[in-house]
Coordinates of C-alpha atoms in Angstrom, one line a residue:
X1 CA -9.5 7.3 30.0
X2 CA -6.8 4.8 29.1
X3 CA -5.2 5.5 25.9
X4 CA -4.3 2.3 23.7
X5 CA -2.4 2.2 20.6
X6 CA -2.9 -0.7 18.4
X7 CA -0.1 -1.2 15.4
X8 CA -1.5 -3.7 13.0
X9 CA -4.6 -2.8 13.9
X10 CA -6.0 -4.0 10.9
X11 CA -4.9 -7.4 10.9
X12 CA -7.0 -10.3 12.3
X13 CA -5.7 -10.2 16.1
X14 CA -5.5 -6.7 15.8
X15 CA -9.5 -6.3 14.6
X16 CA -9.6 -9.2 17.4
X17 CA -8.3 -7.0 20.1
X18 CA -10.5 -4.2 18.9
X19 CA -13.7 -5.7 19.5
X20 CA -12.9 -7.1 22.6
X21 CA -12.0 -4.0 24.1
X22 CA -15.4 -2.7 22.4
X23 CA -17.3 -5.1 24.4
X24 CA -15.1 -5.3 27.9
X25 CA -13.9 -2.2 28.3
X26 CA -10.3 -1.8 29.9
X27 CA -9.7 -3.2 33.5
X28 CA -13.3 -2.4 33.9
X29 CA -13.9 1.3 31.9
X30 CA -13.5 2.3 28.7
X31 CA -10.8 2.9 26.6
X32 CA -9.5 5.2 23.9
X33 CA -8.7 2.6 21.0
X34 CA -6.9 3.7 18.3
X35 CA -5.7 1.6 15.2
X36 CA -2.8 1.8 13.0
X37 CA -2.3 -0.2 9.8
X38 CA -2.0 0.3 5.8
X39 CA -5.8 -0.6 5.4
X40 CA -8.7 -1.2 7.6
X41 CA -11.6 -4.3 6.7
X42 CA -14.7 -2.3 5.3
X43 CA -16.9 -3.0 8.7
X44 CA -14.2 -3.3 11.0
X45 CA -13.4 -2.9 14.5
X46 CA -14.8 0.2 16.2
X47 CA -12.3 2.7 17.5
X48 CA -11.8 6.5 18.5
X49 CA -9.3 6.8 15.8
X50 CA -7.9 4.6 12.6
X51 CA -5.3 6.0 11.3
X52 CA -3.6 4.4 7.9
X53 CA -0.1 4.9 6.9
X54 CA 2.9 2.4 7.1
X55 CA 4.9 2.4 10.4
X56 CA 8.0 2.3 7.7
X57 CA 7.2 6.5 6.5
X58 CA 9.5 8.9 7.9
X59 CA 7.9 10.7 10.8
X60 CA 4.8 8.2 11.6
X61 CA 7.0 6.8 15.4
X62 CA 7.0 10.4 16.4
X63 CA 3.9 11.2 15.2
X64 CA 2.2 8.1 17.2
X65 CA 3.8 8.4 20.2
X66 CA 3.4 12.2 20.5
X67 CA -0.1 10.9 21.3
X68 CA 1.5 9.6 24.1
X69 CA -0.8 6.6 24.5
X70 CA -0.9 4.5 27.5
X71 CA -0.3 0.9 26.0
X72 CA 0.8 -0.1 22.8
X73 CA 0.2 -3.3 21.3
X74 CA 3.0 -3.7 18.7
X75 CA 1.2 -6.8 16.0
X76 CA 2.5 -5.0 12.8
X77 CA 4.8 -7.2 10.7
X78 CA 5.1 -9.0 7.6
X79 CA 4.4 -12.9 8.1
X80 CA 7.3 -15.4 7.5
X81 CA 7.3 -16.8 4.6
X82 CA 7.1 -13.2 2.6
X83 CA 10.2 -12.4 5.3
X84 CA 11.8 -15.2 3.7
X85 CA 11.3 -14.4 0.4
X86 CA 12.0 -11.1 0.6
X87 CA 15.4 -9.9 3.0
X88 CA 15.2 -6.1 2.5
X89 CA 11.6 -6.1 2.9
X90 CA 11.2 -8.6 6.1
X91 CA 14.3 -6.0 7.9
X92 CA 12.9 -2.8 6.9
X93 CA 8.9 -4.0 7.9
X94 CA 9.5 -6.1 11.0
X95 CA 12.7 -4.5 12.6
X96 CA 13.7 -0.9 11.8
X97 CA 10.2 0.8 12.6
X98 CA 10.1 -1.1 16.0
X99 CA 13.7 0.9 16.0
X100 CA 12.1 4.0 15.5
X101 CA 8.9 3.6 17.5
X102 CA 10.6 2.6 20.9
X103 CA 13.6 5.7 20.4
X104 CA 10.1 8.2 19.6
X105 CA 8.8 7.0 23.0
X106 CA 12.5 7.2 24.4
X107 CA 12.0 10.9 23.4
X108 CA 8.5 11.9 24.7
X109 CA 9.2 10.0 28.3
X110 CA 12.1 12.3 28.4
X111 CA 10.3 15.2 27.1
X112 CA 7.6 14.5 30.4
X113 CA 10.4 15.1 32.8
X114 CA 10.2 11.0 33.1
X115 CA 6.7 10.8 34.2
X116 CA 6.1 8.6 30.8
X117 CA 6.0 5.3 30.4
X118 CA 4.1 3.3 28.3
X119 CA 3.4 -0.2 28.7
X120 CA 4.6 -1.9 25.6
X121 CA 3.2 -5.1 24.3
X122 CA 5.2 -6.8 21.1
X123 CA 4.1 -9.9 19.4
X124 CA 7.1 -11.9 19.1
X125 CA 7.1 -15.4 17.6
X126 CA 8.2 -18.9 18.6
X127 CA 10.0 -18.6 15.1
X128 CA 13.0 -17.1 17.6
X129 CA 13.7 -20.7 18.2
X130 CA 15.9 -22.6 15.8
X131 CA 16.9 -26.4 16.1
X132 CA 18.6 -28.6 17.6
X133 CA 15.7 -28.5 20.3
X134 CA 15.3 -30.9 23.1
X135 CA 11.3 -32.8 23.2
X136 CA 10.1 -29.6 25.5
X137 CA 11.7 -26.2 25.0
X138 CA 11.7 -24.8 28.4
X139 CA 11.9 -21.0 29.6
X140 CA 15.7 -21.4 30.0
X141 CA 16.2 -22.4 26.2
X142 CA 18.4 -20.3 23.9
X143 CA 16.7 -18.3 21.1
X144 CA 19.1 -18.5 18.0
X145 CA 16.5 -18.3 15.1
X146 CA 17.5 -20.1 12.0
X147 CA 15.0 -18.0 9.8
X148 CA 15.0 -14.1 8.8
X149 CA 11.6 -13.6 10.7
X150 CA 12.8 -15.1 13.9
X151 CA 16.0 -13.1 13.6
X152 CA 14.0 -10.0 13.4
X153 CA 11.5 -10.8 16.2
X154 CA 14.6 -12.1 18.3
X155 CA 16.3 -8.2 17.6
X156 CA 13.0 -6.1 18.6
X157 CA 12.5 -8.6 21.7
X158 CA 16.0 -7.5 22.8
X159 CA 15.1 -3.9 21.8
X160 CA 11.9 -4.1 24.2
X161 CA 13.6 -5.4 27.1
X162 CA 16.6 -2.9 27.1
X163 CA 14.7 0.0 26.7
X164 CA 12.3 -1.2 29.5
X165 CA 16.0 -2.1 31.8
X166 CA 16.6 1.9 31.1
X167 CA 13.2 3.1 32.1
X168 CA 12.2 4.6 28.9
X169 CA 9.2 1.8 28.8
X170 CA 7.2 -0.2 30.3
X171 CA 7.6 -3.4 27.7
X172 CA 6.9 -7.1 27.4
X173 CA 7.4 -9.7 24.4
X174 CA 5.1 -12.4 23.8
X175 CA 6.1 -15.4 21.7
X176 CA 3.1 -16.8 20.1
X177 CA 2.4 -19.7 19.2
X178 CA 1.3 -20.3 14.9
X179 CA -2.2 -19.0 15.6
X180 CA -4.9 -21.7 14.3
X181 CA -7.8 -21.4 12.9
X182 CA -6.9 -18.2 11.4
X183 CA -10.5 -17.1 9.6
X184 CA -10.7 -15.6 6.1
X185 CA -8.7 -16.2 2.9
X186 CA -4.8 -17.8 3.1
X187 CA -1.8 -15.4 3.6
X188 CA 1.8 -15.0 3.0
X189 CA 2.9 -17.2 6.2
X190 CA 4.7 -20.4 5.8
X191 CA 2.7 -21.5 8.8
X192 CA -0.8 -20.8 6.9
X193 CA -1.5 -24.7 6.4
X194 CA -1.8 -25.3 9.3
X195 CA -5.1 -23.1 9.4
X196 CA -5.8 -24.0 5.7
X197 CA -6.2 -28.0 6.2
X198 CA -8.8 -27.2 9.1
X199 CA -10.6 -23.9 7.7
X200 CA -11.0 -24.8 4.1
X201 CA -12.3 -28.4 4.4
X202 CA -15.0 -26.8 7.4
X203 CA -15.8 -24.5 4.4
X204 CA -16.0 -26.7 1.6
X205 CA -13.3 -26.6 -0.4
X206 CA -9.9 -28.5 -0.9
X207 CA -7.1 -27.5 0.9
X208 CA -3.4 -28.2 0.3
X209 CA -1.1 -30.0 2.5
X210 CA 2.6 -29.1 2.0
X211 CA 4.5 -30.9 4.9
X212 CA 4.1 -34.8 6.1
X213 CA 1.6 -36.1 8.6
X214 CA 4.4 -36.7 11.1
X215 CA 5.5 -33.0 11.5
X216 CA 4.6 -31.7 14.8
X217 CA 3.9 -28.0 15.5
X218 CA 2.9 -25.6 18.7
X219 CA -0.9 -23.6 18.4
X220 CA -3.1 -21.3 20.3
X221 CA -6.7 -20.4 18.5
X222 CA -6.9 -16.3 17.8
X223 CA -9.3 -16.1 20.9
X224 CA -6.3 -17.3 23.5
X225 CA -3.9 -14.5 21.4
X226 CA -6.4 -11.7 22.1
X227 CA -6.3 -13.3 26.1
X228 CA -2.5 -13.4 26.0
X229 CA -2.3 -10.0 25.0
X230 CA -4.8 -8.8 27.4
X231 CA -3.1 -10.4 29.9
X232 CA 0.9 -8.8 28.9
X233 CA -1.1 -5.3 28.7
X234 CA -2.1 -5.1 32.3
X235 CA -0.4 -7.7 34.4
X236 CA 2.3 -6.7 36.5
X237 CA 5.6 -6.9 34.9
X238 CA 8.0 -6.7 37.9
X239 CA 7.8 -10.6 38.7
X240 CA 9.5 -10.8 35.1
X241 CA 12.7 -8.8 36.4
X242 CA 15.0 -8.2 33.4
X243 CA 13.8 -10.9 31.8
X244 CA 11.0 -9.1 29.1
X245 CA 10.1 -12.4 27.1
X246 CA 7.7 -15.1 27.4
X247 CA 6.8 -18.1 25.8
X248 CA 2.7 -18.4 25.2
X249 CA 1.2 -21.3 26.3
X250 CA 0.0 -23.4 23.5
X251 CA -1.3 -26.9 22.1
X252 CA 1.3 -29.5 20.8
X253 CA 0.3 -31.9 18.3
X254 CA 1.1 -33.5 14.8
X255 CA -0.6 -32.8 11.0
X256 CA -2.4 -36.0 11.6
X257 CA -3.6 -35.7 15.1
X258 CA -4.9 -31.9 13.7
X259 CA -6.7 -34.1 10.9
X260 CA -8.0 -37.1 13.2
X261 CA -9.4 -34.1 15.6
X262 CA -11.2 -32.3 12.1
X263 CA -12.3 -36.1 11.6
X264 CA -14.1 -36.2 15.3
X265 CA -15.5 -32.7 14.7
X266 CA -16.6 -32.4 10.7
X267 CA -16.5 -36.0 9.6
X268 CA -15.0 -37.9 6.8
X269 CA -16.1 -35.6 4.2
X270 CA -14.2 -32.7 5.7
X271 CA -11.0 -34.8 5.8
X272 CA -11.5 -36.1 2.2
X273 CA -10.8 -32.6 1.1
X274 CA -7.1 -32.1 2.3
X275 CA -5.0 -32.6 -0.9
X276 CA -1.1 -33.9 -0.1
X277 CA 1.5 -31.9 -2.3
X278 CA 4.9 -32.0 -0.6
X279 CA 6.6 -28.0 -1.1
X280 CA 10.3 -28.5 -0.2
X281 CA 10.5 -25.1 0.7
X282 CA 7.7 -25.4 3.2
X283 CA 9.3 -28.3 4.7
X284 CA 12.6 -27.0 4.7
X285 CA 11.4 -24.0 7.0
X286 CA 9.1 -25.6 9.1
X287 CA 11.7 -27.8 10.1
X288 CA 13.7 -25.0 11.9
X289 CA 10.6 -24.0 13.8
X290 CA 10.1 -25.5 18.0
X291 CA 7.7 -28.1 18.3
X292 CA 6.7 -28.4 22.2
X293 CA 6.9 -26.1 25.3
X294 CA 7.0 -26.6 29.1
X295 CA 6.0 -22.8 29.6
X296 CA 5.8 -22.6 33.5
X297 CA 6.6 -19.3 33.4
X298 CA 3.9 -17.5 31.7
X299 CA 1.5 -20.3 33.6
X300 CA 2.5 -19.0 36.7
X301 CA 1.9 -15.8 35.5
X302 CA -1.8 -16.4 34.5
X303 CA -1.6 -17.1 31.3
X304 CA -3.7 -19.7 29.6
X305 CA -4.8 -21.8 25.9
X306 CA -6.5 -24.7 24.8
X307 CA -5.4 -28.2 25.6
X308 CA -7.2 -30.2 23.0
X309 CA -7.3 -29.3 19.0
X310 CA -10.9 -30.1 18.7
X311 CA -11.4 -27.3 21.3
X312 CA -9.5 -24.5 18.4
X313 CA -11.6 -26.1 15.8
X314 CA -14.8 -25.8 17.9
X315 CA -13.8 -21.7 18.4
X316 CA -13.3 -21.2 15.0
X317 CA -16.6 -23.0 14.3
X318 CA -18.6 -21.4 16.9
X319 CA -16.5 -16.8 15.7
X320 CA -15.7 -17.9 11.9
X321 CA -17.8 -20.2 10.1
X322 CA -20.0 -18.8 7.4
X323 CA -23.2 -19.7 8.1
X324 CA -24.6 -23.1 6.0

């Protein structure tokens, strides 16, 4: 049986992930699921194992890959806006356990005589991006991230593919796109309005909108992140050569052409509740992040997302609403 090792497990993609493999199984059998995170939902996900400590603890990479699992899906991070806001914290979550896990499984696939190798999935970011950008960034573009976040997704990218050039894993990094309609209650991420001015308004209260109408960004719904990561975890990575990254394929559109689609889907009344309160400190890092892909690349490769925005708000609608 397949052994999969989810870190951030949970976390809404990771929970995501959880049930999916639940329900479908792994490349048609079951699967040994087992989560890692700092806290679990009450009714969560089921699994073979949770197991909650921080990934930052001295010991936990050796103890987790010891279990030699099969695949690991690497989701844990802080989000980033709290990277931001806090340096030390953002480099000791998002890039020194990644560190630590990949030298642990370094160790164990030399400990097997080399017969280990784990398939490695991270969740990297478009946020390894910074401007000036041309109207589509294509596979070929530079990633010189102009935010702490990006800079420490950009380090563990770069981590994954040269421990995978050596042998020592089997790895890919997949740059998401700001996952929309993210269910449940706002976070930490300076991305989150993006979900907020959709889910809140569909749920009846007032959300606030931080940025102007004009600013254009790059989504996937939680359902096509679940599929992208599926699709890293068992696709065959040799077509990718030395190059370990990809860029997600996604939906591009503005604030307003978000709002006009929550207009076609919810009404008037839904729109009514999206309150305008410019943040400069929103604005200031959203205007770093890439707003448009050509990603022909990980198209060719099988990957796929939405291509309208009333299609994410339709998902969330159809997995997250609360009923009435």
């Amino acid at each position: 049986m397949t052994k999969i090792l989810i870190l951030g497990g949970g976390g809404m993609i990771g929970q995501k992930l959880a049930h999916r493999l639940a329900t479908d199984g792994w490349q048609g059998s079951a699967a040994d699921v087992i989560l890692h995170d700092i806290a679990f939902p009450p009714a969560g996900a089921k699994a073979a194992q949770r197991l909650t400590s921080s990934l930052t603890e001295a010991g936990i990479s050796e103890r987790l890959a010891a279990m030699r699992p099969d695949v690991v899906f690497h989701l844990a991070s802080i989000v980033s806006g709290e990277a931001e806001q806090d340096f030390d914290k953002g480099w000791d979550v998002n890039m020194f356990p990644t560190w630590a896990l990949l030298s642990a499984l370094r160790a164990e696939h030399v400990n097997s005589g080399e017969t280990y190798r784990p398939r490695v999935v991270f969740s990297s970011s478009i946020a390894v991006f910074g401007a000036p950008f041309p109207d589509k960034i294509g596979d070929e573009f530079l990633a010189a991230p102009l935010t702490s976040y990006g800079a420490q997704k950009a380090c563990c990218e770069m981590m994954v593919g040269d421990f995978s050039r050596k042998g020592f894993i089997d790895g890919v990094s997949i740059r998401l796109p700001t996952v929309c309609v993210r269910p449940g209650k706002p976070n930490k991420a300076a991305s989150g309005f993006f979900s907020g001015i959709i889910r809140e308004p569909l749920n009846g209260q007032e959300a606030v909108l931080p940025v102007p109408d004009t600013v254009r960004h790059w989504h996937a719904s939680p359902r096509s992140a679940v599929g992208f990561l599926l699709q890293a975890g068992t696709m065959d990575l040799d077509p990718l050569g030395a190059r370990r990254s990809l860029n997600m394929p996604g939906l591009s559109c503005t604030v307003a052409e978000q709002i006009e689609a929550l207009r076609q889907v919810a009404g008037a009344d839904a729109v009514a509740r999206i309150r305008r309160e410019p943040d400069e400190s929103i604005m200031q890092i959203v205007a770093g992040w890439p707003r448009d892909f050509d990603t022909a690349r990980a198209r060719a490769l099988g990957f796929v997302a939405e291509t309208e925005f009333s299609e994410i708000i339709r998902t969330y609608i159809a997995e997250e609403r609360p009923a009435g």
